[in-house]
Amino acid sequence: AVVMVPVDSDHVLMVRQPREAVGEYLLELPAGKLDVAGEPPLECARRELAEEVGRAAGTWEDWGGFYTAPAILEEYIHCFLATDLRAVDHEPIPEEEIEVVPWPLADLVALIATVHDAKSLIGLLRLQHRIVGIGAP
């Protein structure tokens, strides 16, 4: 899978969508599955960013990845910072109910406290580290 940290000027673009497994609408970073045979993670991230938030990024930075629950799952998520964003034409996927939520970077600590999704927390904490200059994500 992939997760993107899309930074647009002074906002990070989040998505709110229903998650049936927990019975809630969750605020998350945009993400997606590597479900196209042979598709590299960065290409998947580009596709998913356009599909979920209607943006393309001029600059991509690979922030490495992580296992979600290695004791029970093989899932590995590739994390990317996406900047220099521009709007692109896109057709929302009908079965996906996604709301784009721009969140001010100045209020990143409150966002981190609001999010309950692990992949999003990892991406946001890496962003926070980048902003405060305490090292690479």
XYZ file of N, CA, C and O in Angstrom:
548
model
N 0.847 -1.180 0.000
C 0.000 0.000 0.000
C 0.892 1.243 0.000
O 2.114 1.155 0.198
N 0.250 2.390 -0.216
C 0.954 3.670 -0.183
C 0.143 4.651 0.658
O -1.083 4.554 0.756
N 0.838 5.594 1.283
C 0.207 6.719 1.965
C 0.960 7.969 1.534
O 2.183 7.953 1.411
N 0.199 9.028 1.256
C 0.793 10.275 0.823
C 0.557 11.353 1.860
O -0.512 11.421 2.470
N 1.564 12.215 2.039
C 1.451 13.393 2.888
C 1.454 14.591 1.937
O 2.505 15.117 1.594
N 0.268 14.996 1.443
C 0.209 16.083 0.464
C 0.177 17.453 1.165
O -0.774 17.764 1.887
N 1.228 18.229 0.954
C 1.322 19.547 1.560
C 1.104 20.592 0.473
O 1.843 20.641 -0.503
N 0.061 21.394 0.664
C -0.324 22.427 -0.285
C -0.176 23.773 0.411
O -1.031 24.152 1.208
N 0.938 24.450 0.140
C 1.229 25.738 0.757
C 1.304 25.561 2.275
O 2.207 24.906 2.776
N 0.325 26.067 2.998
C 0.361 25.998 4.463
C -0.683 25.037 5.028
O -1.120 25.174 6.162
N -1.074 24.048 4.199
C -2.054 23.041 4.631
C -1.564 21.635 4.268
O -0.836 21.462 3.301
N -2.007 20.658 5.048
C -1.869 19.262 4.656
C -3.274 18.813 4.250
O -4.260 19.171 4.905
N -3.360 18.106 3.127
C -4.663 17.674 2.632
C -5.008 16.296 3.194
O -4.326 15.315 2.917
N -6.059 16.265 3.980
C -6.552 15.041 4.588
C -7.821 14.620 3.849
O -8.390 15.401 3.085
N -8.258 13.394 4.087
C -9.536 12.922 3.559
C -10.357 12.342 4.706
O -9.819 11.740 5.627
N -11.661 12.592 4.640
C -12.587 11.981 5.610
C -13.426 10.997 4.809
O -13.984 11.345 3.763
N -13.489 9.765 5.321
C -14.261 8.745 4.611
C -14.782 7.705 5.589
O -14.220 7.520 6.671
N -15.861 7.043 5.213
C -16.417 6.024 6.105
C -15.540 4.784 6.112
O -15.020 4.363 5.079
N -15.381 4.213 7.290
C -14.644 2.962 7.441
C -15.580 1.970 8.113
O -15.849 2.046 9.313
N -16.096 1.050 7.290
C -17.101 0.098 7.768
C -16.594 -0.765 8.927
O -17.357 -1.088 9.838
N -15.326 -1.145 8.896
C -14.806 -2.046 9.930
C -14.928 -1.458 11.333
O -15.100 -2.196 12.302
N -14.839 -0.118 11.447
C -14.935 0.517 12.763
C -16.223 1.307 12.939
O -16.474 1.869 13.994
N -17.034 1.371 11.874
C -18.316 2.055 11.958
C -18.212 3.550 12.174
O -19.064 4.139 12.834
N -17.163 4.169 11.614
C -16.955 5.603 11.790
C -16.459 6.226 10.497
O -15.923 5.548 9.627
N -16.610 7.561 10.416
C -15.915 8.337 9.403
C -14.573 8.716 10.015
O -14.525 9.270 11.115
N -13.487 8.400 9.332
C -12.161 8.697 9.854
C -11.484 9.778 9.027
O -11.652 9.851 7.805
N -10.698 10.593 9.698
C -9.863 11.596 9.056
C -8.497 10.956 8.849
O -7.859 10.518 9.808
N -8.080 10.873 7.576
C -6.860 10.145 7.229
C -6.065 10.900 6.175
O -6.602 11.761 5.480
N -4.810 10.519 6.035
C -4.049 10.929 4.868
C -4.542 10.108 3.682
O -4.985 8.965 3.865
N -4.471 10.645 2.467
C -4.856 9.829 1.318
C -3.923 8.631 1.173
O -2.721 8.730 1.441
N -4.488 7.517 0.767
C -3.717 6.282 0.674
C -4.377 5.368 -0.349
O -5.487 5.632 -0.807
N -3.696 4.289 -0.672
C -4.288 3.344 -1.600
C -3.511 2.047 -1.655
O -2.399 1.947 -1.134
N -4.128 1.080 -2.307
C -3.520 -0.249 -2.427
C -2.711 -0.375 -3.703
O -3.070 0.196 -4.736
N -1.667 -1.130 -3.628
C -0.897 -1.517 -4.811
C -1.656 -2.658 -5.470
O -1.344 -3.820 -5.261
N -2.682 -2.304 -6.238
C -3.531 -3.343 -6.814
C -3.441 -3.429 -8.334
O -4.204 -4.146 -8.961
N -2.487 -2.709 -8.931
C -2.236 -2.813 -10.367
C -0.946 -3.614 -10.531
O 0.105 -3.211 -10.014
N -1.020 -4.733 -11.197
C 0.138 -5.622 -11.337
C 1.356 -4.881 -11.865
O 1.284 -4.193 -12.885
N 2.467 -4.986 -11.141
C 3.727 -4.405 -11.568
C 3.854 -2.904 -11.358
O 4.880 -2.318 -11.702
N 2.829 -2.264 -10.813
C 2.881 -0.812 -10.619
C 3.836 -0.473 -9.473
O 3.666 -0.940 -8.354
N 4.845 0.377 -9.719
C 5.743 0.795 -8.639
C 4.996 1.650 -7.610
O 4.016 2.333 -7.961
N 5.437 1.644 -6.357
C 4.754 2.411 -5.317
C 4.574 3.898 -5.654
O 3.506 4.457 -5.403
N 5.573 4.541 -6.240
C 5.426 5.957 -6.559
C 4.335 6.190 -7.597
O 3.556 7.145 -7.490
N 4.228 5.325 -8.577
C 3.161 5.472 -9.579
C 1.791 5.271 -8.935
O 0.831 5.964 -9.267
N 1.702 4.332 -8.018
C 0.456 4.119 -7.280
C 0.108 5.375 -6.477
O -1.041 5.816 -6.467
N 1.103 5.969 -5.832
C 0.875 7.187 -5.047
C 0.379 8.319 -5.944
O -0.554 9.045 -5.579
N 0.972 8.468 -7.118
C 0.527 9.511 -8.061
C -0.936 9.288 -8.458
O -1.742 10.223 -8.488
N -1.267 8.052 -8.779
C -2.635 7.714 -9.189
C -3.621 7.974 -8.057
O -4.674 8.590 -8.245
N -3.287 7.520 -6.872
C -4.196 7.665 -5.731
C -4.369 9.126 -5.320
O -5.452 9.535 -4.923
N -3.311 9.931 -5.402
C -3.428 11.349 -5.058
C -4.417 12.036 -6.002
O -5.262 12.831 -5.571
N -4.335 11.712 -7.280
C -5.273 12.281 -8.253
C -6.691 11.784 -7.990
O -7.647 12.574 -8.001
N -6.852 10.486 -7.730
C -8.184 9.915 -7.515
C -8.847 10.435 -6.246
O -10.039 10.719 -6.236
N -8.071 10.534 -5.157
C -8.682 10.863 -3.864
C -8.797 12.354 -3.599
O -9.757 12.787 -2.969
N -7.814 13.145 -4.029
C -7.868 14.577 -3.714
C -7.808 15.480 -4.942
O -7.804 16.694 -4.806
N -7.758 14.896 -6.135
C -7.780 15.703 -7.345
C -6.550 16.566 -7.518
O -6.628 17.673 -8.038
N -5.392 16.047 -7.087
C -4.139 16.809 -7.181
C -3.046 15.955 -7.803
O -3.054 14.724 -7.705
N -2.096 16.659 -8.407
C -0.840 16.062 -8.850
C 0.262 16.826 -8.129
O 0.102 18.015 -7.811
N 1.358 16.160 -7.855
C 2.475 16.793 -7.150
C 3.640 16.992 -8.102
O 3.980 16.100 -8.878
N 4.266 18.157 -8.023
C 5.459 18.429 -8.807
C 6.695 17.834 -8.179
O 7.680 17.561 -8.851
N 6.649 17.628 -6.850
C 7.794 17.091 -6.117
C 7.329 15.952 -5.213
O 6.352 16.098 -4.475
N 8.050 14.848 -5.302
C 7.784 13.676 -4.461
C 9.038 13.344 -3.682
O 10.133 13.390 -4.218
N 8.854 12.992 -2.431
C 9.977 12.555 -1.599
C 9.594 11.233 -0.934
O 8.555 11.140 -0.280
N 10.434 10.235 -1.122
C 10.197 8.916 -0.538
C 10.601 8.949 0.929
O 11.770 9.186 1.245
N 9.638 8.729 1.804
C 9.901 8.738 3.239
C 10.003 7.318 3.799
O 9.810 7.083 4.980
N 10.312 6.367 2.961
C 10.457 4.999 3.431
C 9.108 4.367 3.695
O 8.083 4.822 3.198
N 9.112 3.324 4.469
C 7.864 2.627 4.723
C 7.873 1.914 6.053
O 8.818 2.028 6.831
N 6.818 1.142 6.271
C 6.654 0.468 7.557
C 5.661 -0.672 7.418
O 4.800 -0.656 6.546
N 5.814 -1.660 8.274
C 4.833 -2.743 8.375
C 3.710 -2.276 9.296
O 3.954 -1.623 10.307
N 2.487 -2.639 8.965
C 1.369 -2.194 9.787
C 1.196 -3.024 11.055
O 0.906 -2.479 12.115
N 1.338 -4.311 10.953
C 1.189 -5.209 12.108
C 1.967 -6.485 11.794
O 1.368 -7.513 11.465
N 3.310 -6.447 11.865
C 4.117 -7.560 11.377
C 3.935 -8.881 12.117
O 4.332 -9.918 11.596
N 3.319 -8.866 13.264
C 3.076 -10.125 13.962
C 1.969 -10.931 13.294
O 1.934 -12.156 13.416
N 1.073 -10.213 12.576
C -0.071 -10.917 11.986
C -0.297 -10.617 10.501
O -1.045 -11.327 9.844
N 0.325 -9.564 9.972
C 0.103 -9.172 8.579
C 1.418 -8.950 7.847
O 2.408 -8.548 8.453
N 1.388 -9.139 6.537
C 2.545 -8.839 5.699
C 2.478 -7.416 5.141
O 3.415 -6.973 4.490
N 1.392 -6.705 5.375
C 1.189 -5.391 4.755
C 2.331 -4.432 5.069
O 2.705 -4.230 6.216
N 2.863 -3.838 4.007
C 3.934 -2.842 4.085
C 3.419 -1.596 3.379
O 2.902 -1.682 2.269
N 3.535 -0.446 4.020
C 3.039 0.799 3.442
C 4.217 1.707 3.118
O 5.041 2.000 3.978
N 4.269 2.159 1.849
C 5.271 3.105 1.386
C 4.735 4.510 1.659
O 3.599 4.818 1.310
N 5.567 5.368 2.254
C 5.146 6.715 2.638
C 5.863 7.748 1.770
O 7.088 7.687 1.613
N 5.086 8.704 1.220
C 5.641 9.733 0.349
C 5.156 11.118 0.771
O 3.976 11.295 1.092
N 6.067 12.088 0.730
C 5.702 13.493 0.850
C 5.419 13.995 -0.563
O 6.211 13.747 -1.483
N 4.299 14.672 -0.752
C 3.917 15.229 -2.053
C 3.761 16.741 -1.903
O 2.954 17.201 -1.083
N 4.538 17.511 -2.661
C 4.474 18.968 -2.588
C 4.378 19.558 -3.999
O 4.385 18.826 -4.983
N 4.328 20.876 -4.069
C 4.149 21.574 -5.349
C 2.896 21.033 -6.046
O 2.931 20.602 -7.194
N 1.790 21.073 -5.316
C 0.540 20.479 -5.798
C -0.179 21.384 -6.790
O -0.102 22.608 -6.709
N -0.872 20.749 -7.725
C -1.745 21.451 -8.659
C -2.988 20.598 -8.871
O -2.934 19.373 -8.784
N -4.083 21.278 -9.136
C -5.347 20.573 -9.367
C -5.302 19.832 -10.695
O -4.676 20.295 -11.658
N -5.935 18.663 -10.731
C -6.068 17.892 -11.962
C -7.518 17.465 -12.105
O -8.246 17.331 -11.121
N -7.939 17.293 -13.346
C -9.277 16.759 -13.588
C -9.295 15.310 -13.148
O -8.367 14.553 -13.450
N -10.322 14.951 -12.428
C -10.455 13.557 -12.011
C -11.922 13.226 -11.817
O -12.731 14.097 -11.540
N -12.219 11.981 -12.007
C -13.569 11.477 -11.781
C -13.576 10.748 -10.445
O -12.874 9.753 -10.281
N -14.342 11.249 -9.469
C -14.420 10.521 -8.203
C -14.940 9.099 -8.442
O -15.766 8.864 -9.317
N -14.420 8.163 -7.679
C -14.875 6.781 -7.774
C -16.229 6.707 -7.058
O -16.314 7.034 -5.873
N -17.284 6.321 -7.782
C -18.646 6.386 -7.221
C -18.820 5.685 -5.878
O -19.520 6.180 -5.012
N -18.193 4.535 -5.698
C -18.392 3.798 -4.447
C -17.569 4.340 -3.280
O -17.732 3.906 -2.151
N -16.678 5.304 -3.561
C -15.890 5.902 -2.485
C -16.516 7.229 -2.086
O -16.752 8.095 -2.910
N -16.775 7.380 -0.815
C -17.359 8.603 -0.270
C -16.229 9.361 0.433
O -15.950 9.134 1.607
N -15.551 10.250 -0.326
C -14.359 10.920 0.188
C -14.568 12.428 0.213
O -14.949 13.033 -0.783
N -14.296 13.033 1.366
C -14.327 14.485 1.526
C -12.885 14.956 1.758
O -12.205 14.451 2.656
N -12.405 15.892 0.949
C -11.060 16.450 1.133
C -11.134 17.517 2.219
O -11.995 18.396 2.180
N -10.215 17.421 3.187
C -10.194 18.341 4.327
C -8.811 18.984 4.415
O -7.862 18.351 4.894
N -8.665 20.234 3.959
C -7.383 20.930 4.130
C -7.214 21.305 5.610
O -8.122 21.864 6.216
N -6.068 20.973 6.179
C -5.829 21.262 7.590
C -4.599 22.156 7.699
O -3.543 21.825 7.153
N -4.695 23.285 8.416
C -3.552 24.209 8.521
C -2.347 23.553 9.202
O -2.483 22.919 10.249
N -1.186 23.719 8.588
C 0.040 23.190 9.192
C 0.298 23.828 10.553
O 0.886 23.194 11.430
N -0.147 25.050 10.738
C 0.039 25.732 12.021
C -0.699 25.019 13.149
O -0.388 25.225 14.322
N -1.661 24.172 12.794
C -2.455 23.445 13.787
C -2.193 21.936 13.691
O -3.071 21.125 13.970
N -0.972 21.574 13.299
C -0.620 20.160 13.090
C -0.739 19.336 14.375
O -1.177 18.191 14.337
N -0.397 19.908 15.508
C -0.480 19.171 16.770
C -1.928 18.765 17.052
O -2.201 17.630 17.448
N -2.872 19.658 16.796
C -4.291 19.330 17.006
C -4.745 18.252 16.025
O -5.535 17.383 16.386
N -4.246 18.308 14.792
C -4.595 17.274 13.815
C -4.110 15.910 14.287
O -4.863 14.935 14.259
N -2.873 15.841 14.730
C -2.314 14.574 15.208
C -3.162 14.021 16.356
O -3.440 12.825 16.420
N -3.634 14.900 17.224
C -4.471 14.463 18.353
C -5.842 13.981 17.891
O -6.489 13.191 18.581
N -6.287 14.414 16.710
C -7.604 14.073 16.184
C -7.618 12.745 15.432
O -8.631 12.061 15.389
N -6.490 12.384 14.846
C -6.410 11.230 13.949
C -6.279 9.930 14.742
O -5.518 9.854 15.704
N -7.021 8.893 14.294
C -6.991 7.582 14.954
C -6.497 6.470 14.038
O -6.592 5.295 14.379
N -5.977 6.838 12.887
C -5.527 5.891 11.872
C -3.995 5.819 11.913
O -3.317 6.842 11.779
N -3.442 4.630 12.092
C -2.000 4.466 12.303
C -1.154 4.971 11.138
O -0.166 5.674 11.342
N -1.533 4.637 9.902
C -0.720 5.069 8.760
C -0.688 6.592 8.675
O 0.335 7.192 8.349
N -1.819 7.219 8.990
C -1.881 8.677 8.960
C -1.058 9.281 10.086
O -0.367 10.287 9.885
N -1.116 8.677 11.252
C -0.308 9.175 12.364
C 1.175 9.106 12.036
O 1.923 10.048 12.313
N 1.610 8.012 11.431
C 3.023 7.888 11.073
C 3.415 8.977 10.079
O 4.428 9.663 10.256
N 2.613 9.170 9.040
C 2.917 10.214 8.062
C 2.922 11.599 8.678
O 3.805 12.418 8.396
N 1.945 11.894 9.533
C 1.869 13.216 10.159
C 3.003 13.454 11.145
O 3.532 14.567 11.242
N 3.391 12.425 11.893
C 4.521 12.576 12.811
C 5.823 12.791 12.044
O 6.675 13.586 12.451
N 5.968 12.135 10.899
C 7.139 12.372 10.058
C 7.125 13.803 9.528
O 8.162 14.462 9.461
N 5.949 14.296 9.162
C 5.833 15.682 8.715
C 6.197 16.638 9.842
O 6.931 17.610 9.631
N 5.717 16.376 11.034
C 6.032 17.226 12.181
C 7.541 17.261 12.423
O 8.114 18.331 12.666
N 8.184 16.123 12.324
C 9.640 16.086 12.486
C 10.321 16.938 11.433
O 11.289 17.639 11.730
N 9.844 16.876 10.201
C 10.412 17.680 9.119
C 10.252 19.169 9.401
O 11.163 19.960 9.237
N 9.056 19.561 9.851
C 8.759 20.978 10.083
C 9.600 21.543 11.216
O 10.123 22.647 11.109
N 9.725 20.804 12.294
C 10.474 21.335 13.434
C 11.972 21.107 13.285
O 12.752 21.565 14.124
N 12.367 20.428 12.217
C 13.789 20.307 11.896
C 14.586 19.426 12.827
O 15.749 19.693 13.089
N 13.983 18.343 13.306
C 14.726 17.472 14.201
C 15.225 16.223 13.493
O 15.463 15.213 14.115
N 15.385 16.319 12.206
C 15.961 15.186 11.479
C 15.044 14.671 10.386
O 13.923 15.119 10.228
N 15.588 13.732 9.667
C 14.832 13.130 8.569
C 13.681 12.315 9.124
O 13.750 11.823 10.252
N 12.621 12.172 8.343
C 11.463 11.400 8.825
C 11.797 9.945 9.014
O 12.684 9.408 8.460
